[in-house]
Tab-separated table of C-alpha atoms in Angstrom:
chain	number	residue	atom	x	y	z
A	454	UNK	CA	0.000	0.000	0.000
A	455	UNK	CA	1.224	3.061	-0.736
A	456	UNK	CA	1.215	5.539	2.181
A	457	UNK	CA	0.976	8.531	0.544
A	458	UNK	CA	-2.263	6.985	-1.701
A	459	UNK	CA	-5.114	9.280	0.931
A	460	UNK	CA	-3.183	12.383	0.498
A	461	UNK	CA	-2.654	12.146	-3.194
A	462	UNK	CA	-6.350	11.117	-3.768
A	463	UNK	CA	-7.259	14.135	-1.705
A	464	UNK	CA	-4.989	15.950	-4.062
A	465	UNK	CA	-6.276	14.741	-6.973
A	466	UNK	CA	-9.924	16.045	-6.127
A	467	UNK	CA	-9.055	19.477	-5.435
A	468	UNK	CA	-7.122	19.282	-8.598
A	469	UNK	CA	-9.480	18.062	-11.183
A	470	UNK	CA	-11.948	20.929	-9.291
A	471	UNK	CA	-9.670	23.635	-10.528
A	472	UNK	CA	-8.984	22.118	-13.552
A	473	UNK	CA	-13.056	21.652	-14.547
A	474	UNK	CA	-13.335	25.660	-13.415
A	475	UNK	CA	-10.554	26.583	-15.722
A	476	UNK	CA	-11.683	24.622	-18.439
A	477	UNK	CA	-15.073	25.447	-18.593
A	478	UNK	CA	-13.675	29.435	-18.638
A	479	UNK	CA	-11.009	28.649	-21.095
A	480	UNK	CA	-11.424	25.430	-23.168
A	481	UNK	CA	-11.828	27.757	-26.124
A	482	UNK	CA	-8.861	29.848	-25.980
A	483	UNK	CA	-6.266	27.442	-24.390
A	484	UNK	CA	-5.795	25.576	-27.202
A	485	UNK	CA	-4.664	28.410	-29.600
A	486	UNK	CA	-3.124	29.941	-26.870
A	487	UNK	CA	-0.306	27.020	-26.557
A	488	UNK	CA	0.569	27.706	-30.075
A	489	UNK	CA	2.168	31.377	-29.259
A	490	UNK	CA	4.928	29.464	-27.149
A	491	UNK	CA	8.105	28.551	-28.850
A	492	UNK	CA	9.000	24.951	-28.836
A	493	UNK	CA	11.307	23.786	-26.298
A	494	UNK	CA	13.005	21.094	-28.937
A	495	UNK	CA	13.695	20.746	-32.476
A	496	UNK	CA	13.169	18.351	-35.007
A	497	UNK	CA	15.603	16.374	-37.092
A	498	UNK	CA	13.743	15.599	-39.888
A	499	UNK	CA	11.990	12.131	-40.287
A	500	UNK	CA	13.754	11.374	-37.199
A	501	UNK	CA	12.062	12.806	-34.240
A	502	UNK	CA	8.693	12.176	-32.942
A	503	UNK	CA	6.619	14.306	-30.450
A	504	UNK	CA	3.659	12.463	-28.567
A	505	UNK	CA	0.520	14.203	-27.656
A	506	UNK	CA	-2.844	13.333	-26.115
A	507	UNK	CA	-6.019	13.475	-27.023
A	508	UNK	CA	-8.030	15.548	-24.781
A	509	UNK	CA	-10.340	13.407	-22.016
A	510	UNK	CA	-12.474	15.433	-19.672
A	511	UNK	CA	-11.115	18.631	-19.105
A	512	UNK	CA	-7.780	18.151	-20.696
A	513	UNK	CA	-6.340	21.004	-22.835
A	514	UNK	CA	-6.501	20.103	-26.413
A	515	UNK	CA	-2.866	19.523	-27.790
A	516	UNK	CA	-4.056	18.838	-31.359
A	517	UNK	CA	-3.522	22.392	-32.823
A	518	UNK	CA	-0.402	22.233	-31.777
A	519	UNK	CA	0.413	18.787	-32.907
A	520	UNK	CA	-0.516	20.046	-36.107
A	521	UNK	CA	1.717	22.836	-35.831
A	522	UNK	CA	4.429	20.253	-34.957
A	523	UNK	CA	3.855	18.068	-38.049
A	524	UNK	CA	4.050	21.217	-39.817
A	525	UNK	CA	7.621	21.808	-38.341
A	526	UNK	CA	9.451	18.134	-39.287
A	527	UNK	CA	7.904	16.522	-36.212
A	528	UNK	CA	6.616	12.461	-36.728
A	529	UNK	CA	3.491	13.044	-34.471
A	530	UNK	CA	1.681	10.111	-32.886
A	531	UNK	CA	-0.781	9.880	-30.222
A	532	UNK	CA	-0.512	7.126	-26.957
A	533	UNK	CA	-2.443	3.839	-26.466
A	534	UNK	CA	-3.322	2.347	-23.031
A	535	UNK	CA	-2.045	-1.297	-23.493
A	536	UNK	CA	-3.207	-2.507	-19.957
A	537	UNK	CA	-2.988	-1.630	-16.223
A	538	UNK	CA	0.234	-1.248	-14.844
A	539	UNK	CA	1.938	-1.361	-18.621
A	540	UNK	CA	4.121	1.502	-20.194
A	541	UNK	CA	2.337	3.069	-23.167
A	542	UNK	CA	2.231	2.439	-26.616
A	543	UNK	CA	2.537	5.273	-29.060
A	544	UNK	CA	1.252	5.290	-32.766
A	545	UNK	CA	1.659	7.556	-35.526
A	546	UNK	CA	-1.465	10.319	-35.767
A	547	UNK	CA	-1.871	13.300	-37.499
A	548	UNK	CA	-4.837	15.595	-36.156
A	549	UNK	CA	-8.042	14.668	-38.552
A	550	UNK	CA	-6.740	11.403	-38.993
A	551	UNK	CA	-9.342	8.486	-37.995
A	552	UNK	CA	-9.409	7.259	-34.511
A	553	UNK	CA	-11.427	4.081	-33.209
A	554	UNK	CA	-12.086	3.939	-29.097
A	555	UNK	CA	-9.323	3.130	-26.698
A	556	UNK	CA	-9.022	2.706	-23.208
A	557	UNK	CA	-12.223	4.568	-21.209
A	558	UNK	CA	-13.312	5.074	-24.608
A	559	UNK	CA	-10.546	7.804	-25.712
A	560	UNK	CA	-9.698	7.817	-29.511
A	561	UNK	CA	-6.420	6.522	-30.427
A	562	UNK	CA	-4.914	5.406	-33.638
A	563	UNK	CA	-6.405	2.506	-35.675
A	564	UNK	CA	-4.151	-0.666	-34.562
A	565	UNK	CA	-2.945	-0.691	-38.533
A	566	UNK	CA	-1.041	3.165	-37.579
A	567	UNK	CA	2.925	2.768	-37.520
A	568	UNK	CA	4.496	2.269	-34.060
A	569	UNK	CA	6.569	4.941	-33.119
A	570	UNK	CA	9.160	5.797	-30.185
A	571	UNK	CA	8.859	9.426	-29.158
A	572	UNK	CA	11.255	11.501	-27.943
A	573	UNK	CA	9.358	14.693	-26.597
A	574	UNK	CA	6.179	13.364	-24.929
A	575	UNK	CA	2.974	16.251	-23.666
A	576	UNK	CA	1.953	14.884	-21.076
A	577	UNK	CA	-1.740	15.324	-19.553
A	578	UNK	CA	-1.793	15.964	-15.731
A	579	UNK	CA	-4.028	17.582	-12.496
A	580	UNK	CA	-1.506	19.448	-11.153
A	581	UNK	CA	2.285	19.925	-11.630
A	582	UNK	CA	5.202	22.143	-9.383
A	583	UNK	CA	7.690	24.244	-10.928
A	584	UNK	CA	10.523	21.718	-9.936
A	585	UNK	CA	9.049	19.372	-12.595
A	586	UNK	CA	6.887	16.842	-10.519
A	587	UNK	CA	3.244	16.172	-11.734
A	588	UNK	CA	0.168	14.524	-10.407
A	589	UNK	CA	-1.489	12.328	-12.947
A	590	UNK	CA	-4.415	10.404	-12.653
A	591	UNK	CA	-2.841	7.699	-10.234
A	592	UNK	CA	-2.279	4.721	-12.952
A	593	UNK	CA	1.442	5.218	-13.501
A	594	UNK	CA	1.345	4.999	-17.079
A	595	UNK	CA	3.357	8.227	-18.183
A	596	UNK	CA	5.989	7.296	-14.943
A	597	UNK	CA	6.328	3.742	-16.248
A	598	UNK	CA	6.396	4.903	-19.856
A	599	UNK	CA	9.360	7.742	-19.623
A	600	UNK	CA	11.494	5.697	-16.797
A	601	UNK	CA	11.349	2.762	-19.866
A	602	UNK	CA	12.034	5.471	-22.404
A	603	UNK	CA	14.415	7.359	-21.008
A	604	UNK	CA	16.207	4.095	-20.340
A	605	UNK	CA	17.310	4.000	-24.014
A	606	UNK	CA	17.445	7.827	-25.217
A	607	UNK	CA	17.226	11.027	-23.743
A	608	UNK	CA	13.329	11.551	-24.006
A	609	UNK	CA	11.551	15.255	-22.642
A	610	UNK	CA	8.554	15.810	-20.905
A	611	UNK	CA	6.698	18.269	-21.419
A	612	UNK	CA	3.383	18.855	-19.028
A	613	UNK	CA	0.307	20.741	-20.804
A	614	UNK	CA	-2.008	22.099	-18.023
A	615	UNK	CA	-3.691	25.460	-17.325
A	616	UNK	CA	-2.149	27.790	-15.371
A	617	UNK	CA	-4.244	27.437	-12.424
A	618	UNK	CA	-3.493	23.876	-12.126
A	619	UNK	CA	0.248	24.714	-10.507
A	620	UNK	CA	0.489	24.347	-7.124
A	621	UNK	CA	4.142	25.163	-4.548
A	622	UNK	CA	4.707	21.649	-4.239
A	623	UNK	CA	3.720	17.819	-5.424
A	624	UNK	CA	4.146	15.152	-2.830
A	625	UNK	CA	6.213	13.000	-4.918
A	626	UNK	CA	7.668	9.286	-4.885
A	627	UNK	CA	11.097	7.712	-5.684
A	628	UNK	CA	9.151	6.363	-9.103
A	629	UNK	CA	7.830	9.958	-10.234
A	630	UNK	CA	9.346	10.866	-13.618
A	631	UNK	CA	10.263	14.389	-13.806
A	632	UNK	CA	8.736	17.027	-16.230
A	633	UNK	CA	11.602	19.104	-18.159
A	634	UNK	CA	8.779	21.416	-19.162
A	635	UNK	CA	5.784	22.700	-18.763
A	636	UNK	CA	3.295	24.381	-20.992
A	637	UNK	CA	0.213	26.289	-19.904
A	638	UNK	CA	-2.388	29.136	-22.109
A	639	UNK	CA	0.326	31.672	-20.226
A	640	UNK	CA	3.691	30.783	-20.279
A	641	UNK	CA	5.912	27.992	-21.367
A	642	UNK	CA	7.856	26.913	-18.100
A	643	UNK	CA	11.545	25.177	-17.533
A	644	UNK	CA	11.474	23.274	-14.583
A	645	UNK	CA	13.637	22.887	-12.188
């Protein structure tokens, strides 16, 4: 059991609470907005990939600037829920490309879309700190995913979140991949 599993869950409420009041203010905007920010990497043609998300709930919507990426050079691909307590899987997506139903019914590539090992991931989260730590949803996936990652290549994470979802500090674990970035509608954020 994890001991610090009541005050992240208690964490995680307040969090998605801000989150749903800044979406519901912002959804609109926040999207477009993420596109004014430089990019923190660069691509080397048909070489580098650059993950996104498609947005669940109240989730920014990283697609415009996927687009944008694929624009730039970027290999763009989208990540696939394999099964609990698995890394993800990534697959190659281009925004208005088809999608079938994943995992809790987010769309994800068709299983016939070209594997592919990114090396800048956005990640989604509920609330991050300015040293780089996040709190997800509580499955582990993007931990799991970047620790196997970043085992083979130098990989960056980049967190996409509104602004209101940073807090002082994350109450963090050993396991708890850092974010090297993070990106919100106001400014585009080096951790650490």
């Amino acid at each position: 059991m994890d001991p610090l599993a009541p005050f992240k869950k208690d964490a995680r409420a307040e969090a998605m609470a801000r989150r749903n009041a800044a979406h519901e203010g912002l959804k609109d905007a926040a999207a477009l907005r993420l596109l004014s920010h430089p990019f923190p990497a660069k691509p080397v043609a048909g070489q580098s990939a650059v993950s996104a998300f498609y947005p669940y709930q109240s989730e920014i919507d990283t697609r415009p600037l996927l687009g944008r990426l694929a624009g730039e050079g970027w290999t763009t691909a989208l990540p696939i829920v394999l099964a609990l307590g698995q890394p993800l899987e990534f697959r190659r997506w281009l925004p208005g490309s088809p999608t079938i139903p994943g995992k809790w019914d987010i769309p994800r590539p068709p299983e016939d879309a070209e594997l592919v090992e990114p090396d800048v991931l956005l990640v989604p989260l509920l609330a991050f700190d300015r040293r780089g730590y996040r709190l997800g949803y509580g499955g582990g996936f993007y931990d799991r995913t970047l620790e196997k990652l970043r085992e083979k290549k130098p990989v960056m994470a980049i967190g996409v979140a509104y602004s209101v979802q940073e807090v002082d500090s994350i109450i963090h674990d050993a396991h708890d991949q850092l974010l090297n970035f993070v990106m919100t509608e106001k400014e585009l954020i080096q951790c650490g």
